[in-house]
C-alpha cells in the first residue's frame, strides 16, 4: 500500500483537538521520551507488544511525512489508515508528539521485520522542501533519537539510524536528498 496515499486526506481538526487541549498531566502521560506529549494513535494502527523482551530494538528509522504535522496526527488517529509511527516532530518548533509506546510495534517501515526492531520518527515536511528541516526540528529530533539509542544500546551511527528509503523492499525516498545526515548524526552524538 502506498504510504503517501495513506498520509494524504486526513482531518486536521481531529489532531488539533487532541493536541492542543491536553492538560499538562495528559501531555506527559505515557511518554517514553520526557519532552514528548502523548497523542495516542488509533490502536487499529499498530501492534501491541512488549518490546524489547519480545523483539530487540536495534534501529531508529527517520521519515518525512509528506504532509503537515496536524494531518499526520489525524492520519495516525484514523483507524482506517493502518499506519503509525512512534513519534512525530513538528517543523516550526521541534514539538514532539508520541503516538505509539516504544514497547509496541508502530506500522511505519512497510517491512514487518524492520517494524518489530525499530522506533519510527516522522518529521513534518516534504522531501523536496528543505525549508521544513529547521534547526528546531533537527535539534529536538536528534535529542529524541539520542534518548532512544541510549535506552536500547543502539549505536549512534548510520548503520543503526537509517532513512525510510534504506528499509528493504521500500519504494520510499524519505527523508530525501535534502536531509542533512552529517549534521543529524553529529547532533545525535552530542545530544
PDB file of C-alpha atoms in Angstrom:
ATOM      1  CA  UNK A   1       0.000   0.000   0.000  1.00  0.00           C
ATOM      2  CA  UNK A   2       1.350   3.457  -0.919  1.00  0.00           C
ATOM      3  CA  UNK A   3       2.295   5.318   2.258  1.00  0.00           C
ATOM      4  CA  UNK A   4       1.882   8.701   0.590  1.00  0.00           C
ATOM      5  CA  UNK A   5      -1.752   7.895  -0.185  1.00  0.00           C
ATOM      6  CA  UNK A   6      -2.219   6.861   3.422  1.00  0.00           C
ATOM      7  CA  UNK A   7      -0.743  10.129   4.643  1.00  0.00           C
ATOM      8  CA  UNK A   8      -2.974  12.276   2.398  1.00  0.00           C
ATOM      9  CA  UNK A   9      -6.537  13.293   3.160  1.00  0.00           C
ATOM     10  CA  UNK A  10      -6.673  13.158   6.978  1.00  0.00           C
ATOM     11  CA  UNK A  11      -8.770  15.570   9.005  1.00  0.00           C
ATOM     12  CA  UNK A  12      -6.703  18.237  10.781  1.00  0.00           C
ATOM     13  CA  UNK A  13      -9.484  19.026  13.205  1.00  0.00           C
ATOM     14  CA  UNK A  14      -9.102  15.667  14.935  1.00  0.00           C
ATOM     15  CA  UNK A  15      -5.429  16.319  15.511  1.00  0.00           C
ATOM     16  CA  UNK A  16      -5.887  19.898  16.631  1.00  0.00           C
ATOM     17  CA  UNK A  17      -8.456  18.908  19.235  1.00  0.00           C
ATOM     18  CA  UNK A  18      -6.308  16.113  20.603  1.00  0.00           C
ATOM     19  CA  UNK A  19      -3.054  18.033  20.552  1.00  0.00           C
ATOM     20  CA  UNK A  20      -3.757  21.474  21.807  1.00  0.00           C
ATOM     21  CA  UNK A  21      -6.311  20.881  24.534  1.00  0.00           C
ATOM     22  CA  UNK A  22      -4.352  18.390  26.623  1.00  0.00           C
ATOM     23  CA  UNK A  23      -3.744  19.192  30.265  1.00  0.00           C
ATOM     24  CA  UNK A  24      -0.114  19.102  31.486  1.00  0.00           C
ATOM     25  CA  UNK A  25      -0.760  15.727  33.139  1.00  0.00           C
ATOM     26  CA  UNK A  26      -2.198  14.315  29.910  1.00  0.00           C
ATOM     27  CA  UNK A  27       0.668  15.767  27.898  1.00  0.00           C
ATOM     28  CA  UNK A  28       3.258  13.901  29.983  1.00  0.00           C
ATOM     29  CA  UNK A  29       1.249  10.685  30.481  1.00  0.00           C
ATOM     30  CA  UNK A  30       2.629   7.523  28.968  1.00  0.00           C
ATOM     31  CA  UNK A  31       5.573   9.026  27.106  1.00  0.00           C
ATOM     32  CA  UNK A  32       8.862   7.195  26.791  1.00  0.00           C
ATOM     33  CA  UNK A  33      10.697  10.416  25.958  1.00  0.00           C
ATOM     34  CA  UNK A  34      10.281  13.078  28.671  1.00  0.00           C
ATOM     35  CA  UNK A  35       9.982  16.006  26.242  1.00  0.00           C
ATOM     36  CA  UNK A  36       7.219  14.355  24.203  1.00  0.00           C
ATOM     37  CA  UNK A  37       3.498  14.931  24.554  1.00  0.00           C
ATOM     38  CA  UNK A  38       1.180  11.940  24.422  1.00  0.00           C
ATOM     39  CA  UNK A  39      -1.218  11.956  21.454  1.00  0.00           C
ATOM     40  CA  UNK A  40      -2.455   8.398  21.011  1.00  0.00           C
ATOM     41  CA  UNK A  41      -2.627   6.737  17.618  1.00  0.00           C
ATOM     42  CA  UNK A  42      -5.610   4.532  16.951  1.00  0.00           C
ATOM     43  CA  UNK A  43      -4.999   1.071  18.399  1.00  0.00           C
ATOM     44  CA  UNK A  44      -6.028  -0.256  14.959  1.00  0.00           C
ATOM     45  CA  UNK A  45      -2.820   1.249  13.534  1.00  0.00           C
ATOM     46  CA  UNK A  46      -0.128  -0.603  15.492  1.00  0.00           C
ATOM     47  CA  UNK A  47       0.542  -3.964  17.159  1.00  0.00           C
ATOM     48  CA  UNK A  48       0.576  -4.252  20.935  1.00  0.00           C
ATOM     49  CA  UNK A  49       3.800  -5.851  22.116  1.00  0.00           C
ATOM     50  CA  UNK A  50       6.259  -5.978  24.996  1.00  0.00           C
ATOM     51  CA  UNK A  51       9.441  -4.917  23.260  1.00  0.00           C
ATOM     52  CA  UNK A  52      12.313  -5.287  23.853  1.00  0.00           C
ATOM     53  CA  UNK A  53      11.546  -8.639  25.522  1.00  0.00           C
ATOM     54  CA  UNK A  54       9.515  -9.857  22.512  1.00  0.00           C
ATOM     55  CA  UNK A  55      11.678  -8.184  19.843  1.00  0.00           C
ATOM     56  CA  UNK A  56      15.042  -6.458  20.249  1.00  0.00           C
ATOM     57  CA  UNK A  57      15.060  -2.775  19.261  1.00  0.00           C
ATOM     58  CA  UNK A  58      18.186  -2.066  17.208  1.00  0.00           C
ATOM     59  CA  UNK A  59      17.241   0.712  14.748  1.00  0.00           C
ATOM     60  CA  UNK A  60      15.755   4.177  14.511  1.00  0.00           C
ATOM     61  CA  UNK A  61      14.054   4.914  11.199  1.00  0.00           C
ATOM     62  CA  UNK A  62      13.829   8.519  10.050  1.00  0.00           C
ATOM     63  CA  UNK A  63      10.796   9.526   7.968  1.00  0.00           C
ATOM     64  CA  UNK A  64       9.428  12.698   6.411  1.00  0.00           C
ATOM     65  CA  UNK A  65       5.636  12.892   6.450  1.00  0.00           C
ATOM     66  CA  UNK A  66       4.934  14.391   3.013  1.00  0.00           C
ATOM     67  CA  UNK A  67       2.116  16.099   4.895  1.00  0.00           C
ATOM     68  CA  UNK A  68       1.535  18.711   7.574  1.00  0.00           C
ATOM     69  CA  UNK A  69       2.009  17.904  11.247  1.00  0.00           C
ATOM     70  CA  UNK A  70      -1.707  18.169  12.044  1.00  0.00           C
ATOM     71  CA  UNK A  71      -2.749  15.997   9.097  1.00  0.00           C
ATOM     72  CA  UNK A  72      -0.190  13.370  10.080  1.00  0.00           C
ATOM     73  CA  UNK A  73      -1.589  13.229  13.606  1.00  0.00           C
ATOM     74  CA  UNK A  74      -5.085  12.830  12.147  1.00  0.00           C
ATOM     75  CA  UNK A  75      -3.964  10.009   9.874  1.00  0.00           C
ATOM     76  CA  UNK A  76      -2.391   8.059  12.728  1.00  0.00           C
ATOM     77  CA  UNK A  77      -5.590   8.514  14.751  1.00  0.00           C
ATOM     78  CA  UNK A  78      -7.800   7.271  11.902  1.00  0.00           C
ATOM     79  CA  UNK A  79      -8.360   3.500  12.344  1.00  0.00           C
ATOM     80  CA  UNK A  80      -8.958   3.033   8.615  1.00  0.00           C
ATOM     81  CA  UNK A  81      -5.439   4.189   7.675  1.00  0.00           C
ATOM     82  CA  UNK A  82      -3.426   1.248   9.120  1.00  0.00           C
ATOM     83  CA  UNK A  83      -0.272   3.325   9.602  1.00  0.00           C
ATOM     84  CA  UNK A  84       1.541   4.948  12.528  1.00  0.00           C
ATOM     85  CA  UNK A  85       4.919   5.951  13.900  1.00  0.00           C
ATOM     86  CA  UNK A  86       6.149   6.181  17.459  1.00  0.00           C
ATOM     87  CA  UNK A  87       6.847   9.928  17.207  1.00  0.00           C
ATOM     88  CA  UNK A  88       6.014  12.934  15.039  1.00  0.00           C
ATOM     89  CA  UNK A  89       8.233  16.049  15.153  1.00  0.00           C
ATOM     90  CA  UNK A  90       6.819  19.436  14.142  1.00  0.00           C
ATOM     91  CA  UNK A  91       8.913  21.605  11.833  1.00  0.00           C
ATOM     92  CA  UNK A  92       8.391  25.088  13.261  1.00  0.00           C
ATOM     93  CA  UNK A  93       9.403  24.449  16.862  1.00  0.00           C
ATOM     94  CA  UNK A  94      10.511  20.817  17.271  1.00  0.00           C
ATOM     95  CA  UNK A  95       7.379  19.872  19.257  1.00  0.00           C
ATOM     96  CA  UNK A  96       7.343  16.084  19.703  1.00  0.00           C
ATOM     97  CA  UNK A  97       4.142  14.049  19.818  1.00  0.00           C
ATOM     98  CA  UNK A  98       4.459  10.429  20.913  1.00  0.00           C
ATOM     99  CA  UNK A  99       1.699   8.388  19.314  1.00  0.00           C
ATOM    100  CA  UNK A 100       2.738   4.772  19.972  1.00  0.00           C
ATOM    101  CA  UNK A 101       4.587   3.465  23.027  1.00  0.00           C
ATOM    102  CA  UNK A 102       8.056   2.222  22.205  1.00  0.00           C
ATOM    103  CA  UNK A 103       7.219  -1.229  23.555  1.00  0.00           C
ATOM    104  CA  UNK A 104       4.519  -1.515  20.867  1.00  0.00           C
ATOM    105  CA  UNK A 105       5.148  -2.022  17.141  1.00  0.00           C
ATOM    106  CA  UNK A 106       4.293   1.001  15.010  1.00  0.00           C
ATOM    107  CA  UNK A 107       3.457   0.351  11.352  1.00  0.00           C
ATOM    108  CA  UNK A 108       5.870   2.777   9.713  1.00  0.00           C
ATOM    109  CA  UNK A 109       8.537   0.925   7.746  1.00  0.00           C
ATOM    110  CA  UNK A 110       6.489  -1.143   5.297  1.00  0.00           C
ATOM    111  CA  UNK A 111       8.552  -4.169   6.356  1.00  0.00           C
ATOM    112  CA  UNK A 112       7.391  -6.277   9.303  1.00  0.00           C
ATOM    113  CA  UNK A 113      10.925  -7.283  10.391  1.00  0.00           C
ATOM    114  CA  UNK A 114      12.041  -3.643  10.475  1.00  0.00           C
ATOM    115  CA  UNK A 115       8.828  -2.566  12.225  1.00  0.00           C
ATOM    116  CA  UNK A 116       9.445  -5.090  15.006  1.00  0.00           C
ATOM    117  CA  UNK A 117      13.020  -3.926  15.640  1.00  0.00           C
ATOM    118  CA  UNK A 118      12.822  -0.164  15.200  1.00  0.00           C
ATOM    119  CA  UNK A 119      11.464   3.084  16.563  1.00  0.00           C
ATOM    120  CA  UNK A 120       9.925   5.237  13.833  1.00  0.00           C
ATOM    121  CA  UNK A 121      10.233   9.030  13.898  1.00  0.00           C
ATOM    122  CA  UNK A 122       8.202  11.100  11.423  1.00  0.00           C
ATOM    123  CA  UNK A 123       9.242  14.673  10.627  1.00  0.00           C
ATOM    124  CA  UNK A 124       6.787  17.239   9.332  1.00  0.00           C
ATOM    125  CA  UNK A 125       7.575  18.326   5.803  1.00  0.00           C
ATOM    126  CA  UNK A 126       8.181  17.323   2.238  1.00  0.00           C
ATOM    127  CA  UNK A 127      11.362  15.749   0.885  1.00  0.00           C
ATOM    128  CA  UNK A 128      11.653  18.412  -1.834  1.00  0.00           C
ATOM    129  CA  UNK A 129      11.091  21.389   0.506  1.00  0.00           C
ATOM    130  CA  UNK A 130      14.189  21.715   2.713  1.00  0.00           C
ATOM    131  CA  UNK A 131      12.795  24.792   4.497  1.00  0.00           C
ATOM    132  CA  UNK A 132      10.819  22.323   6.653  1.00  0.00           C
ATOM    133  CA  UNK A 133      14.098  20.942   8.050  1.00  0.00           C
ATOM    134  CA  UNK A 134      14.518  23.705  10.614  1.00  0.00           C
ATOM    135  CA  UNK A 135      17.126  23.989  13.351  1.00  0.00           C
ATOM    136  CA  UNK A 136      14.409  23.252  15.913  1.00  0.00           C
ATOM    137  CA  UNK A 137      13.319  20.102  14.063  1.00  0.00           C
ATOM    138  CA  UNK A 138      16.884  18.774  13.698  1.00  0.00           C
ATOM    139  CA  UNK A 139      17.858  19.590  17.273  1.00  0.00           C
ATOM    140  CA  UNK A 140      14.806  18.151  19.014  1.00  0.00           C
ATOM    141  CA  UNK A 141      14.714  15.104  16.761  1.00  0.00           C
ATOM    142  CA  UNK A 142      18.401  14.477  17.477  1.00  0.00           C
ATOM    143  CA  UNK A 143      17.759  14.655  21.251  1.00  0.00           C
ATOM    144  CA  UNK A 144      14.876  12.196  20.809  1.00  0.00           C
ATOM    145  CA  UNK A 145      16.974   9.807  18.709  1.00  0.00           C
ATOM    146  CA  UNK A 146      19.867  10.006  21.171  1.00  0.00           C
ATOM    147  CA  UNK A 147      17.476   9.172  24.000  1.00  0.00           C
ATOM    148  CA  UNK A 148      16.105   6.140  22.116  1.00  0.00           C
ATOM    149  CA  UNK A 149      19.637   4.970  21.310  1.00  0.00           C
ATOM    150  CA  UNK A 150      20.728   5.359  24.930  1.00  0.00           C
ATOM    151  CA  UNK A 151      17.729   3.404  26.256  1.00  0.00           C
ATOM    152  CA  UNK A 152      18.265   0.433  23.932  1.00  0.00           C
ATOM    153  CA  UNK A 153      22.041   0.472  23.482  1.00  0.00           C
ATOM    154  CA  UNK A 154      21.756   1.372  19.803  1.00  0.00           C
ATOM    155  CA  UNK A 155      24.965   2.727  18.230  1.00  0.00           C
ATOM    156  CA  UNK A 156      24.573   6.337  17.126  1.00  0.00           C
ATOM    157  CA  UNK A 157      25.679   5.779  13.541  1.00  0.00           C
ATOM    158  CA  UNK A 158      24.273   5.500  10.009  1.00  0.00           C
ATOM    159  CA  UNK A 159      24.066   1.718  10.216  1.00  0.00           C
ATOM    160  CA  UNK A 160      21.531   1.975  13.035  1.00  0.00           C
ATOM    161  CA  UNK A 161      19.893   5.346  12.364  1.00  0.00           C
ATOM    162  CA  UNK A 162      18.535   4.932   8.871  1.00  0.00           C
ATOM    163  CA  UNK A 163      16.215   6.582   6.406  1.00  0.00           C
ATOM    164  CA  UNK A 164      12.966   5.007   5.312  1.00  0.00           C
ATOM    165  CA  UNK A 165      14.498   4.601   1.845  1.00  0.00           C
ATOM    166  CA  UNK A 166      17.010   2.149   3.344  1.00  0.00           C
ATOM    167  CA  UNK A 167      14.375  -0.332   4.534  1.00  0.00           C
ATOM    168  CA  UNK A 168      14.491  -3.467   2.370  1.00  0.00           C
ATOM    169  CA  UNK A 169      11.562  -3.564  -0.043  1.00  0.00           C
ATOM    170  CA  UNK A 170      10.756   0.120   0.461  1.00  0.00           C
ATOM    171  CA  UNK A 171       9.765   2.257  -2.502  1.00  0.00           C
ATOM    172  CA  UNK A 172      10.107   5.456  -0.444  1.00  0.00           C
ATOM    173  CA  UNK A 173      12.683   8.197  -0.810  1.00  0.00           C
ATOM    174  CA  UNK A 174      12.309   9.855   2.593  1.00  0.00           C
ATOM    175  CA  UNK A 175      13.870  11.616   4.283  1.00  0.00           C
ATOM    176  CA  UNK A 176      15.186  12.595   0.847  1.00  0.00           C
ATOM    177  CA  UNK A 177      18.265  14.287  -0.577  1.00  0.00           C
ATOM    178  CA  UNK A 178      17.757  17.493   1.430  1.00  0.00           C
ATOM    179  CA  UNK A 179      18.065  15.735   4.807  1.00  0.00           C
ATOM    180  CA  UNK A 180      21.484  16.600   6.246  1.00  0.00           C
ATOM    181  CA  UNK A 181      22.690  13.254   7.590  1.00  0.00           C
ATOM    182  CA  UNK A 182      26.131  14.512   8.601  1.00  0.00           C
ATOM    183  CA  UNK A 183      24.606  17.287  10.689  1.00  0.00           C
ATOM    184  CA  UNK A 184      21.933  14.994  12.116  1.00  0.00           C
ATOM    185  CA  UNK A 185      24.303  12.230  13.250  1.00  0.00           C
ATOM    186  CA  UNK A 186      26.631  14.853  14.752  1.00  0.00           C
ATOM    187  CA  UNK A 187      23.682  16.342  16.706  1.00  0.00           C
ATOM    188  CA  UNK A 188      22.619  12.877  17.893  1.00  0.00           C
ATOM    189  CA  UNK A 189      26.125  12.162  19.158  1.00  0.00           C
ATOM    190  CA  UNK A 190      26.381  15.477  21.005  1.00  0.00           C
ATOM    191  CA  UNK A 191      22.850  15.404  22.468  1.00  0.00           C
TER     192      UNK A 191
END
